[in-house]
Amino acid sequence: MTIEPVTELGSGGALRLSRARVVSPSAPPSSYTGAVERYLTGAGIAKSSARIYRISLTTWGWMLAGEPAPTGPARRGAKPPVFPVTGIDDPALPEALAELAAARADEMDADTVNRELSIARKAIGWWQRQGWIDGDPTSGIERRPAPPDRTKALAENQIATLWRLDVGLREKTFWKLLYESAARADEVLCLNVEDLYPQDKRGKITAKGGATEWIHWQSGTVQLLPRLIARRTRGPLFLTDRKAPAGTPTLDVCPETGRARLSYRRAEEIFEENSRLLANPLASPEDIEDLDGWTLHRLRHSALTHDAEDGTSTPMLLARSRHASVRSLERYARPGVDAVARHVAERDPASRRRT
């Protein structure tokens, strides 16, 4: 318990001490995992973002416990270490954490590393304000420079090849919906059957920040949705293949099938695995397992880029992407490889002579 002085503005603009307020920090949870859950429910994190935050904070849990975070296939199903959240104040942790974070950064792309670091610092700051911990062991870790990747928008022939992959109905519908709606993957995964308005080709999602907004789709999704829903009237739209394990939140369990909502992590893994050959067309079969496929975000990026190339106005792009500013939209509106290739070909002197 601490005594916190409170000041007021007195006459003439002078500050004066008016009273003292007793501040009693809430008792810390018994484990780091408990602290993560308290943060996700108490800090106003949007439901659409909670999955990403939980994955990132679980990753940091290993490093905060002094262990390297598992990557690749080893990450799926790995049990995070159990330790008290107060262990974050261990004076030896910052040095060990810096080494672990640097090793992880060498294996991951800069955007992922920076996003996870930002999420960890937000949580640590919240825990500090609760009085559970005092220090921030990440304070000496710097963000990684992330040069812009100009190839994030997939070419239209790559998108066409993606639709021809031999995958299940769930994946076909999910990927088609992401591209046609240009929505974020975590928003779409939070959709329930009752959020859909099939006759209007639209659905109601919870966006970043907690706002309720619409997404719209086209005929490709229209053809697939009825088969995916299979007469269900409620529950998560995209489901796992198996029954939900004990302890799964009720909102993430289909009341008609008993299956769980598909997680972002698993959806990303499936897309990355299935797109490896498309992303690395010249790779040999023995090397393909060590290479990366595409990320789900590239479907959103590609949809907005293709819209911009087709002449969609900036106000419509803002409405479709649901960005708050034009500056946020700039990276998506940059012409892609197909548009640049057409531009160059149309201005080729040899081509003009043939025409």
C-alpha positions as YAML, in Angstrom:
chain: A
units: angstrom
residues:
- id: 1
  name: MET
  ca: [0.00, 0.00, 0.00]
- id: 2
  name: THR
  ca: [1.32, 3.46, -0.89]
- id: 3
  name: ILE
  ca: [0.33, 7.06, -0.14]
- id: 4
  name: GLU
  ca: [-0.09, 9.18, -3.25]
- id: 5
  name: PRO
  ca: [-0.21, 12.98, -2.89]
- id: 6
  name: VAL
  ca: [-2.94, 14.80, -4.80]
- id: 7
  name: THR
  ca: [-2.51, 18.42, -5.89]
- id: 8
  name: GLU
  ca: [-5.10, 20.99, -6.89]
- id: 9
  name: LEU
  ca: [-4.93, 24.33, -8.68]
- id: 10
  name: GLY
  ca: [-5.44, 27.06, -6.10]
- id: 11
  name: SER
  ca: [-6.16, 30.75, -6.43]
- id: 12
  name: GLY
  ca: [-3.73, 32.64, -8.62]
- id: 13
  name: GLY
  ca: [-2.80, 29.46, -10.47]
- id: 14
  name: ALA
  ca: [-0.66, 28.10, -7.61]
- id: 15
  name: LEU
  ca: [-0.53, 24.36, -7.01]
- id: 16
  name: ARG
  ca: [-1.24, 23.24, -3.47]
- id: 17
  name: LEU
  ca: [-1.36, 19.85, -1.74]
- id: 18
  name: SER
  ca: [-5.00, 19.19, -0.91]
- id: 19
  name: ARG
  ca: [-5.06, 15.66, 0.45]
- id: 20
  name: ALA
  ca: [-3.45, 12.23, 0.24]
- id: 21
  name: ARG
  ca: [-4.99, 9.23, -1.46]
- id: 22
  name: VAL
  ca: [-4.31, 5.67, -0.41]
- id: 23
  name: VAL
  ca: [-3.46, 3.50, -3.42]
- id: 24
  name: SER
  ca: [-3.74, -0.25, -2.87]
- id: 25
  name: PRO
  ca: [-2.46, -2.27, -5.83]
- id: 26
  name: SER
  ca: [-4.48, -5.36, -6.63]
- id: 27
  name: ALA
  ca: [-2.90, -8.67, -5.70]
- id: 28
  name: PRO
  ca: [-0.87, -10.14, -8.57]
- id: 29
  name: PRO
  ca: [-2.13, -13.39, -10.12]
- id: 30
  name: SER
  ca: [-0.32, -16.55, -9.18]
- id: 31
  name: SER
  ca: [1.25, -17.04, -12.62]
- id: 32
  name: TYR
  ca: [2.37, -15.19, -15.73]
- id: 33
  name: THR
  ca: [-0.39, -16.92, -17.70]
- id: 34
  name: GLY
  ca: [-2.92, -15.55, -15.24]
- id: 35
  name: ALA
  ca: [-1.42, -12.07, -15.63]
- id: 36
  name: VAL
  ca: [-1.82, -12.33, -19.41]
- id: 37
  name: GLU
  ca: [-5.50, -13.24, -19.08]
- id: 38
  name: ARG
  ca: [-6.10, -10.42, -16.58]
- id: 39
  name: TYR
  ca: [-4.47, -8.00, -19.02]
- id: 40
  name: LEU
  ca: [-6.53, -9.19, -22.00]
- id: 41
  name: THR
  ca: [-9.80, -8.84, -20.09]
- id: 42
  name: GLY
  ca: [-8.95, -5.75, -18.07]
- id: 43
  name: ALA
  ca: [-7.09, -3.51, -20.52]
- id: 44
  name: GLY
  ca: [-9.90, -3.14, -23.06]
- id: 45
  name: ILE
  ca: [-8.27, -5.30, -25.75]
- id: 46
  name: ALA
  ca: [-10.71, -5.85, -28.63]
- id: 47
  name: LYS
  ca: [-11.88, -9.42, -29.10]
- id: 48
  name: SER
  ca: [-10.56, -9.38, -32.66]
- id: 49
  name: SER
  ca: [-7.07, -8.54, -31.34]
- id: 50
  name: ALA
  ca: [-7.04, -10.76, -28.23]
- id: 51
  name: ARG
  ca: [-5.86, -13.87, -30.10]
- id: 52
  name: ILE
  ca: [-2.84, -12.09, -31.57]
- id: 53
  name: TYR
  ca: [-2.00, -10.55, -28.20]
- id: 54
  name: ARG
  ca: [-2.26, -13.94, -26.45]
- id: 55
  name: ILE
  ca: [0.01, -15.62, -29.00]
- id: 56
  name: SER
  ca: [2.61, -12.84, -28.73]
- id: 57
  name: LEU
  ca: [2.52, -12.79, -24.94]
- id: 58
  name: THR
  ca: [2.81, -16.58, -24.81]
- id: 59
  name: THR
  ca: [5.91, -16.31, -27.00]
- id: 60
  name: TRP
  ca: [7.36, -13.71, -24.66]
- id: 61
  name: GLY
  ca: [6.45, -15.94, -21.71]
- id: 62
  name: TRP
  ca: [9.18, -18.39, -22.65]
- id: 63
  name: MET
  ca: [11.76, -15.63, -22.96]
- id: 64
  name: LEU
  ca: [10.67, -13.94, -19.72]
- id: 65
  name: ALA
  ca: [11.21, -17.33, -18.07]
- id: 66
  name: GLY
  ca: [14.73, -17.45, -19.54]
- id: 67
  name: GLU
  ca: [13.97, -20.01, -22.24]
- id: 68
  name: PRO
  ca: [14.09, -19.70, -26.05]
- id: 69
  name: ALA
  ca: [10.65, -19.47, -27.61]
- id: 70
  name: PRO
  ca: [9.80, -22.45, -29.86]
- id: 71
  name: THR
  ca: [9.40, -21.72, -33.55]
- id: 72
  name: GLY
  ca: [7.93, -23.53, -36.53]
- id: 73
  name: PRO
  ca: [6.11, -26.85, -35.98]
- id: 74
  name: ALA
  ca: [7.54, -27.11, -32.45]
- id: 75
  name: ARG
  ca: [5.47, -24.10, -31.42]
- id: 76
  name: ARG
  ca: [2.11, -25.76, -31.99]
- id: 77
  name: GLY
  ca: [0.91, -27.44, -28.83]
- id: 78
  name: ALA
  ca: [3.99, -26.46, -26.81]
- id: 79
  name: LYS
  ca: [3.16, -25.78, -23.16]
- id: 80
  name: PRO
  ca: [4.33, -22.35, -21.97]
- id: 81
  name: PRO
  ca: [6.46, -22.27, -18.82]
- id: 82
  name: VAL
  ca: [4.79, -21.64, -15.47]
- id: 83
  name: PHE
  ca: [6.33, -18.87, -13.38]
- id: 84
  name: PRO
  ca: [5.09, -15.97, -11.22]
- id: 85
  name: VAL
  ca: [4.61, -12.63, -12.95]
- id: 86
  name: THR
  ca: [6.81, -11.09, -10.23]
- id: 87
  name: GLY
  ca: [9.71, -13.02, -11.80]
- id: 88
  name: ILE
  ca: [9.80, -10.28, -14.44]
- id: 89
  name: ASP
  ca: [11.58, -8.13, -11.82]
- id: 90
  name: ASP
  ca: [14.53, -10.55, -11.59]
- id: 91
  name: PRO
  ca: [17.60, -8.26, -11.92]
- id: 92
  name: ALA
  ca: [19.38, -10.86, -14.08]
- id: 93
  name: LEU
  ca: [16.52, -11.04, -16.58]
- id: 94
  name: PRO
  ca: [17.23, -8.00, -18.85]
- id: 95
  name: GLU
  ca: [20.60, -9.32, -20.00]
- id: 96
  name: ALA
  ca: [19.34, -12.85, -20.64]
- id: 97
  name: LEU
  ca: [16.20, -11.51, -22.29]
- id: 98
  name: ALA
  ca: [18.19, -9.33, -24.68]
- id: 99
  name: GLU
  ca: [20.13, -12.39, -25.89]
- id: 100
  name: LEU
  ca: [16.99, -14.49, -26.33]
- id: 101
  name: ALA
  ca: [15.16, -11.69, -28.15]
- id: 102
  name: ALA
  ca: [18.13, -11.14, -30.47]
- id: 103
  name: ALA
  ca: [18.29, -14.85, -31.31]
- id: 104
  name: ARG
  ca: [14.57, -14.91, -32.08]
- id: 105
  name: ALA
  ca: [14.84, -11.75, -34.19]
- id: 106
  name: ASP
  ca: [17.44, -13.46, -36.37]
- id: 107
  name: GLU
  ca: [14.88, -16.16, -37.26]
- id: 108
  name: MET
  ca: [11.79, -13.97, -37.74]
- id: 109
  name: ASP
  ca: [10.85, -11.09, -40.01]
- id: 110
  name: ALA
  ca: [11.23, -7.59, -38.56]
- id: 111
  name: ASP
  ca: [7.51, -6.79, -38.67]
- id: 112
  name: THR
  ca: [6.63, -9.81, -36.52]
- id: 113
  name: VAL
  ca: [9.45, -9.11, -34.05]
- id: 114
  name: ASN
  ca: [8.46, -5.46, -33.67]
- id: 115
  name: ARG
  ca: [4.77, -6.27, -33.28]
- id: 116
  name: GLU
  ca: [5.47, -8.83, -30.55]
- id: 117
  name: LEU
  ca: [7.81, -6.42, -28.74]
- id: 118
  name: SER
  ca: [5.18, -3.69, -28.83]
- id: 119
  name: ILE
  ca: [2.52, -6.01, -27.42]
- id: 120
  name: ALA
  ca: [4.86, -7.20, -24.64]
- id: 121
  name: ARG
  ca: [5.64, -3.61, -23.63]
- id: 122
  name: LYS
  ca: [1.95, -2.67, -23.53]
- id: 123
  name: ALA
  ca: [1.24, -5.60, -21.21]
- id: 124
  name: ILE
  ca: [4.25, -4.88, -19.00]
- id: 125
  name: GLY
  ca: [3.17, -1.23, -18.68]
- id: 126
  name: TRP
  ca: [-0.33, -2.36, -17.64]
- id: 127
  name: TRP
  ca: [1.09, -4.76, -15.05]
- id: 128
  name: GLN
  ca: [3.27, -1.97, -13.69]
- id: 129
  name: ARG
  ca: [0.20, 0.23, -13.27]
- id: 130
  name: GLN
  ca: [-1.48, -2.59, -11.31]
- id: 131
  name: GLY
  ca: [1.49, -2.63, -8.95]
- id: 132
  name: TRP
  ca: [2.38, -6.24, -9.79]
- id: 133
  name: ILE
  ca: [5.87, -5.50, -11.12]
- id: 134
  name: ASP
  ca: [8.25, -2.54, -10.96]
- id: 135
  name: GLY
  ca: [10.62, -2.78, -13.92]
- id: 136
  name: ASP
  ca: [10.55, -3.36, -17.66]
- id: 137
  name: PRO
  ca: [13.19, -5.92, -18.73]
- id: 138
  name: THR
  ca: [12.56, -5.07, -22.40]
- id: 139
  name: SER
  ca: [13.70, -1.45, -22.02]
- id: 140
  name: GLY
  ca: [17.11, -2.16, -23.57]
- id: 141
  name: ILE
  ca: [15.73, -4.06, -26.58]
- id: 142
  name: GLU
  ca: [15.51, -1.99, -29.74]
- id: 143
  name: ARG
  ca: [12.99, -2.36, -32.54]
- id: 144
  name: ARG
  ca: [14.36, -3.97, -35.68]
- id: 145
  name: PRO
  ca: [14.55, -1.86, -38.83]
- id: 146
  name: ALA
  ca: [11.94, -3.07, -41.29]
- id: 147
  name: PRO
  ca: [12.67, -2.02, -44.86]
- id: 148
  name: PRO
  ca: [9.44, -1.85, -46.88]
- id: 149
  name: ASP
  ca: [8.59, -5.01, -48.80]
- id: 150
  name: ARG
  ca: [7.33, -3.94, -52.23]
- id: 151
  name: THR
  ca: [6.23, -7.48, -53.16]
- id: 152
  name: LYS
  ca: [3.49, -7.97, -50.56]
- id: 153
  name: ALA
  ca: [0.71, -7.53, -53.10]
- id: 154
  name: LEU
  ca: [0.35, -10.82, -54.94]
- id: 155
  name: ALA
  ca: [0.10, -10.73, -58.72]
- id: 156
  name: GLU
  ca: [-3.30, -11.55, -60.18]
- id: 157
  name: ASN
  ca: [-1.99, -14.78, -61.71]
- id: 158
  name: GLN
  ca: [-0.75, -15.82, -58.25]
- id: 159
  name: ILE
  ca: [-4.22, -15.22, -56.82]
- id: 160
  name: ALA
  ca: [-5.73, -17.27, -59.65]
- id: 161
  name: THR
  ca: [-3.30, -20.14, -58.93]
- id: 162
  name: LEU
  ca: [-4.21, -19.99, -55.25]
- id: 163
  name: TRP
  ca: [-7.88, -20.62, -56.06]
- id: 164
  name: ARG
  ca: [-6.88, -23.78, -57.95]
- id: 165
  name: LEU
  ca: [-5.15, -25.41, -54.97]
- id: 166
  name: ASP
  ca: [-6.64, -28.71, -53.80]
- id: 167
  name: VAL
  ca: [-7.69, -27.69, -50.28]
- id: 168
  name: GLY
  ca: [-10.74, -28.18, -48.09]
- id: 169
  name: LEU
  ca: [-13.96, -26.19, -48.25]
- id: 170
  name: ARG
  ca: [-13.13, -24.26, -45.07]
- id: 171
  name: GLU
  ca: [-9.84, -22.98, -46.49]
- id: 172
  name: LYS
  ca: [-11.36, -22.16, -49.89]
- id: 173
  name: THR
  ca: [-14.11, -20.12, -48.25]
- id: 174
  name: PHE
  ca: [-11.83, -18.41, -45.74]
- id: 175
  name: TRP
  ca: [-9.24, -17.34, -48.32]
- id: 176
  name: LYS
  ca: [-11.86, -16.23, -50.83]
- id: 177
  name: LEU
  ca: [-13.67, -14.19, -48.16]
- id: 178
  name: LEU
  ca: [-10.42, -12.53, -47.05]
- id: 179
  name: TYR
  ca: [-9.57, -11.47, -50.59]
- id: 180
  name: GLU
  ca: [-13.04, -10.38, -51.67]
- id: 181
  name: SER
  ca: [-13.72, -8.42, -48.48]
- id: 182
  name: ALA
  ca: [-10.16, -7.07, -47.96]
- id: 183
  name: ALA
  ca: [-10.81, -7.67, -44.25]
- id: 184
  name: ARG
  ca: [-8.27, -8.56, -41.58]
- id: 185
  name: ALA
  ca: [-7.94, -12.28, -40.89]
- id: 186
  name: ASP
  ca: [-8.59, -11.98, -37.16]
- id: 187
  name: GLU
  ca: [-11.80, -10.03, -37.84]
- id: 188
  name: VAL
  ca: [-13.10, -12.71, -40.20]
- id: 189
  name: LEU
  ca: [-12.22, -15.52, -37.81]
- id: 190
  name: CYS
  ca: [-14.37, -13.83, -35.16]
- id: 191
  name: LEU
  ca: [-17.44, -13.97, -37.42]
- id: 192
  name: ASN
  ca: [-20.40, -16.01, -36.24]
- id: 193
  name: VAL
  ca: [-23.05, -17.49, -38.52]
- id: 194
  name: GLU
  ca: [-25.60, -15.06, -37.08]
- id: 195
  name: ASP
  ca: [-23.38, -12.12, -38.14]
- id: 196
  name: LEU
  ca: [-23.90, -12.91, -41.83]
- id: 197
  name: TYR
  ca: [-26.38, -11.27, -44.20]
- id: 198
  name: PRO
  ca: [-25.99, -13.54, -47.25]
- id: 199
  name: GLN
  ca: [-28.70, -11.86, -49.30]
- id: 200
  name: ASP
  ca: [-26.80, -8.57, -49.05]
- id: 201
  name: LYS
  ca: [-23.33, -10.15, -49.43]
- id: 202
  name: ARG
  ca: [-22.17, -8.59, -46.19]
- id: 203
  name: GLY
  ca: [-21.30, -9.44, -42.61]
- id: 204
  name: LYS
  ca: [-20.98, -7.62, -39.30]
- id: 205
  name: ILE
  ca: [-17.51, -7.73, -37.72]
- id: 206
  name: THR
  ca: [-15.83, -6.28, -34.64]
- id: 207
  name: ALA
  ca: [-13.01, -4.13, -35.97]
- id: 208
  name: LYS
  ca: [-9.80, -2.88, -34.37]
- id: 209
  name: GLY
  ca: [-10.71, -0.68, -31.42]
- id: 210
  name: GLY
  ca: [-13.97, -2.56, -30.83]
- id: 211
  name: ALA
  ca: [-16.16, -0.77, -33.39]
- id: 212
  name: THR
  ca: [-18.87, -2.80, -35.14]
- id: 213
  name: GLU
  ca: [-18.53, -2.48, -38.92]
- id: 214
  name: TRP
  ca: [-19.55, -4.14, -42.19]
- id: 215
  name: ILE
  ca: [-17.48, -6.18, -44.59]
- id: 216
  name: HIS
  ca: [-18.70, -7.02, -48.10]
- id: 217
  name: TRP
  ca: [-17.95, -9.96, -50.38]
- id: 218
  name: GLN
  ca: [-18.56, -11.09, -53.95]
- id: 219
  name: SER
  ca: [-19.93, -14.06, -55.88]
- id: 220
  name: GLY
  ca: [-17.00, -16.38, -55.12]
- id: 221
  name: THR
  ca: [-17.79, -16.30, -51.41]
- id: 222
  name: VAL
  ca: [-21.53, -16.44, -52.11]
- id: 223
  name: GLN
  ca: [-21.10, -19.81, -53.85]
- id: 224
  name: LEU
  ca: [-19.09, -21.32, -50.99]
- id: 225
  name: LEU
  ca: [-20.78, -20.03, -47.83]
- id: 226
  name: PRO
  ca: [-23.95, -22.19, -47.92]
- id: 227
  name: ARG
  ca: [-21.88, -25.37, -48.17]
- id: 228
  name: LEU
  ca: [-19.66, -24.26, -45.29]
- id: 229
  name: ILE
  ca: [-22.54, -23.26, -43.02]
- id: 230
  name: ALA
  ca: [-24.47, -26.48, -43.79]
- id: 231
  name: ARG
  ca: [-27.74, -25.24, -42.26]
- id: 232
  name: ARG
  ca: [-26.13, -24.06, -39.01]
- id: 233
  name: THR
  ca: [-27.89, -21.01, -37.59]
- id: 234
  name: ARG
  ca: [-25.42, -19.85, -34.92]
- id: 235
  name: GLY
  ca: [-21.93, -20.26, -33.60]
- id: 236
  name: PRO
  ca: [-18.47, -19.58, -35.08]
- id: 237
  name: LEU
  ca: [-18.37, -19.49, -38.88]
- id: 238
  name: PHE
  ca: [-14.96, -21.15, -39.25]
- id: 239
  name: LEU
  ca: [-14.52, -24.27, -37.12]
- id: 240
  name: THR
  ca: [-11.77, -26.70, -36.25]
- id: 241
  name: ASP
  ca: [-12.01, -30.30, -37.44]
- id: 242
  name: ARG
  ca: [-12.37, -31.73, -33.94]
- id: 243
  name: LYS
  ca: [-14.51, -31.24, -30.86]
- id: 244
  name: ALA
  ca: [-13.57, -28.28, -28.68]
- id: 245
  name: PRO
  ca: [-11.30, -29.25, -25.76]
- id: 246
  name: ALA
  ca: [-12.53, -28.78, -22.21]
- id: 247
  name: GLY
  ca: [-12.18, -25.21, -21.01]
- id: 248
  name: THR
  ca: [-12.77, -23.59, -24.41]
- id: 249
  name: PRO
  ca: [-14.77, -20.36, -23.93]
- id: 250
  name: THR
  ca: [-18.46, -20.85, -24.75]
- id: 251
  name: LEU
  ca: [-18.37, -18.09, -27.36]
- id: 252
  name: ASP
  ca: [-15.75, -20.07, -29.26]
- id: 253
  name: VAL
  ca: [-17.69, -23.34, -29.38]
- id: 254
  name: CYS
  ca: [-20.34, -24.15, -31.97]
- id: 255
  name: PRO
  ca: [-23.49, -25.12, -30.01]
- id: 256
  name: GLU
  ca: [-24.66, -27.35, -32.88]
- id: 257
  name: THR
  ca: [-21.47, -29.31, -33.64]
- id: 258
  name: GLY
  ca: [-19.41, -28.93, -30.47]
- id: 259
  name: ARG
  ca: [-16.38, -27.89, -32.54]
- id: 260
  name: ALA
  ca: [-14.19, -24.90, -31.66]
- id: 261
  name: ARG
  ca: [-13.57, -21.67, -33.50]
- id: 262
  name: LEU
  ca: [-10.57, -21.86, -35.84]
- id: 263
  name: SER
  ca: [-7.64, -19.98, -34.31]
- id: 264
  name: TYR
  ca: [-5.58, -17.35, -36.13]
- id: 265
  name: ARG
  ca: [-2.40, -19.29, -35.50]
- id: 266
  name: ARG
  ca: [-3.74, -22.50, -37.04]
- id: 267
  name: ALA
  ca: [-5.30, -20.64, -39.98]
- id: 268
  name: GLU
  ca: [-1.97, -18.92, -40.65]
- id: 269
  name: GLU
  ca: [-0.09, -22.22, -40.47]
- id: 270
  name: ILE
  ca: [-2.44, -23.86, -42.98]
- id: 271
  name: PHE
  ca: [-2.16, -20.97, -45.43]
- id: 272
  name: GLU
  ca: [1.61, -20.76, -45.10]
- id: 273
  name: GLU
  ca: [2.05, -24.50, -45.65]
- id: 274
  name: ASN
  ca: [-0.22, -24.61, -48.70]
- id: 275
  name: SER
  ca: [1.33, -21.56, -50.33]
- id: 276
  name: ARG
  ca: [4.99, -22.56, -50.02]
- id: 277
  name: LEU
  ca: [5.24, -23.92, -53.56]
- id: 278
  name: LEU
  ca: [3.49, -20.84, -54.94]
- id: 279
  name: ALA
  ca: [5.80, -18.52, -53.04]
- id: 280
  name: ASN
  ca: [8.92, -20.47, -54.05]
- id: 281
  name: PRO
  ca: [8.20, -21.88, -57.54]
- id: 282
  name: LEU
  ca: [11.87, -22.68, -58.28]
- id: 283
  name: ALA
  ca: [12.57, -24.49, -54.99]
- id: 284
  name: SER
  ca: [13.45, -28.17, -55.03]
- id: 285
  name: PRO
  ca: [11.19, -30.64, -53.15]
- id: 286
  name: GLU
  ca: [13.87, -31.27, -50.52]
- id: 287
  name: ASP
  ca: [14.22, -27.54, -49.77]
- id: 288
  name: ILE
  ca: [10.56, -26.54, -49.67]
- id: 289
  name: GLU
  ca: [10.03, -27.50, -46.00]
- id: 290
  name: ASP
  ca: [12.65, -24.95, -44.94]
- id: 291
  name: LEU
  ca: [11.09, -22.10, -46.91]
- id: 292
  name: ASP
  ca: [8.21, -19.79, -46.03]
- id: 293
  name: GLY
  ca: [4.87, -19.49, -47.75]
- id: 294
  name: TRP
  ca: [2.59, -16.46, -47.83]
- id: 295
  name: THR
  ca: [0.91, -14.80, -44.85]
- id: 296
  name: LEU
  ca: [-2.84, -14.29, -44.63]
- id: 297
  name: HIS
  ca: [-2.36, -10.52, -44.54]
- id: 298
  name: ARG
  ca: [-1.16, -10.61, -48.13]
- id: 299
  name: LEU
  ca: [-4.69, -11.40, -49.29]
- id: 300
  name: ARG
  ca: [-5.96, -8.14, -47.77]
- id: 301
  name: HIS
  ca: [-2.94, -6.26, -49.12]
- id: 302
  name: SER
  ca: [-3.46, -7.72, -52.60]
- id: 303
  name: ALA
  ca: [-7.18, -6.93, -52.70]
- id: 304
  name: LEU
  ca: [-6.64, -3.25, -51.85]
- id: 305
  name: THR
  ca: [-3.73, -2.93, -54.28]
- id: 306
  name: HIS
  ca: [-5.74, -4.46, -57.11]
- id: 307
  name: ASP
  ca: [-8.64, -2.11, -56.32]
- id: 308
  name: ALA
  ca: [-6.30, 0.88, -56.50]
- id: 309
  name: GLU
  ca: [-4.87, -0.31, -59.82]
- id: 310
  name: ASP
  ca: [-8.40, -0.55, -61.21]
- id: 311
  name: GLY
  ca: [-9.01, 3.11, -60.40]
- id: 312
  name: THR
  ca: [-10.97, 2.82, -57.15]
- id: 313
  name: SER
  ca: [-11.20, 6.26, -55.53]
- id: 314
  name: THR
  ca: [-9.35, 7.06, -52.30]
- id: 315
  name: PRO
  ca: [-12.59, 7.59, -50.29]
- id: 316
  name: MET
  ca: [-13.85, 4.17, -51.40]
- id: 317
  name: LEU
  ca: [-10.50, 2.53, -50.58]
- id: 318
  name: LEU
  ca: [-10.63, 4.10, -47.12]
- id: 319
  name: ALA
  ca: [-14.16, 2.79, -46.61]
- id: 320
  name: ARG
  ca: [-13.25, -0.68, -47.88]
- id: 321
  name: SER
  ca: [-10.05, -0.96, -45.86]
- id: 322
  name: ARG
  ca: [-11.54, 0.83, -42.83]
- id: 323
  name: HIS
  ca: [-8.35, 2.79, -42.29]
- id: 324
  name: ALA
  ca: [-8.58, 6.04, -40.37]
- id: 325
  name: SER
  ca: [-6.20, 8.01, -42.57]
- id: 326
  name: VAL
  ca: [-4.92, 8.17, -46.13]
- id: 327
  name: ARG
  ca: [-1.38, 7.75, -44.84]
- id: 328
  name: SER
  ca: [-2.23, 4.29, -43.48]
- id: 329
  name: LEU
  ca: [-3.58, 3.39, -46.91]
- id: 330
  name: GLU
  ca: [-0.52, 4.47, -48.91]
- id: 331
  name: ARG
  ca: [1.33, 1.15, -48.70]
- id: 332
  name: TYR
  ca: [-1.68, -0.69, -50.14]
- id: 333
  name: ALA
  ca: [-2.39, 1.77, -52.95]
- id: 334
  name: ARG
  ca: [1.06, 1.39, -54.47]
- id: 335
  name: PRO
  ca: [0.73, -0.27, -57.94]
- id: 336
  name: GLY
  ca: [1.69, -3.94, -57.94]
- id: 337
  name: VAL
  ca: [3.96, -5.91, -60.22]
- id: 338
  name: ASP
  ca: [1.27, -6.61, -62.84]
- id: 339
  name: ALA
  ca: [0.32, -2.95, -63.14]
- id: 340
  name: VAL
  ca: [3.93, -1.85, -63.51]
- id: 341
  name: ALA
  ca: [4.58, -4.59, -66.08]
- id: 342
  name: ARG
  ca: [1.57, -3.49, -68.13]
- id: 343
  name: HIS
  ca: [2.70, 0.13, -67.92]
- id: 344
  name: VAL
  ca: [6.18, -0.74, -69.21]
- id: 345
  name: ALA
  ca: [4.85, -3.04, -71.94]
- id: 346
  name: GLU
  ca: [2.40, -0.41, -73.21]
- id: 347
  name: ARG
  ca: [5.28, 2.04, -73.62]
- id: 348
  name: ASP
  ca: [7.67, -0.40, -75.29]
- id: 349
  name: PRO
  ca: [8.63, 1.16, -78.69]
- id: 350
  name: ALA
  ca: [8.69, -2.27, -80.35]
- id: 351
  name: SER
  ca: [5.19, -2.97, -79.10]
- id: 352
  name: ARG
  ca: [3.97, 0.37, -80.42]
- id: 353
  name: ARG
  ca: [5.40, -0.33, -83.89]
- id: 354
  name: ARG
  ca: [3.65, -3.71, -84.00]
- id: 355
  name: THR
  ca: [0.41, -2.03, -83.02]
...
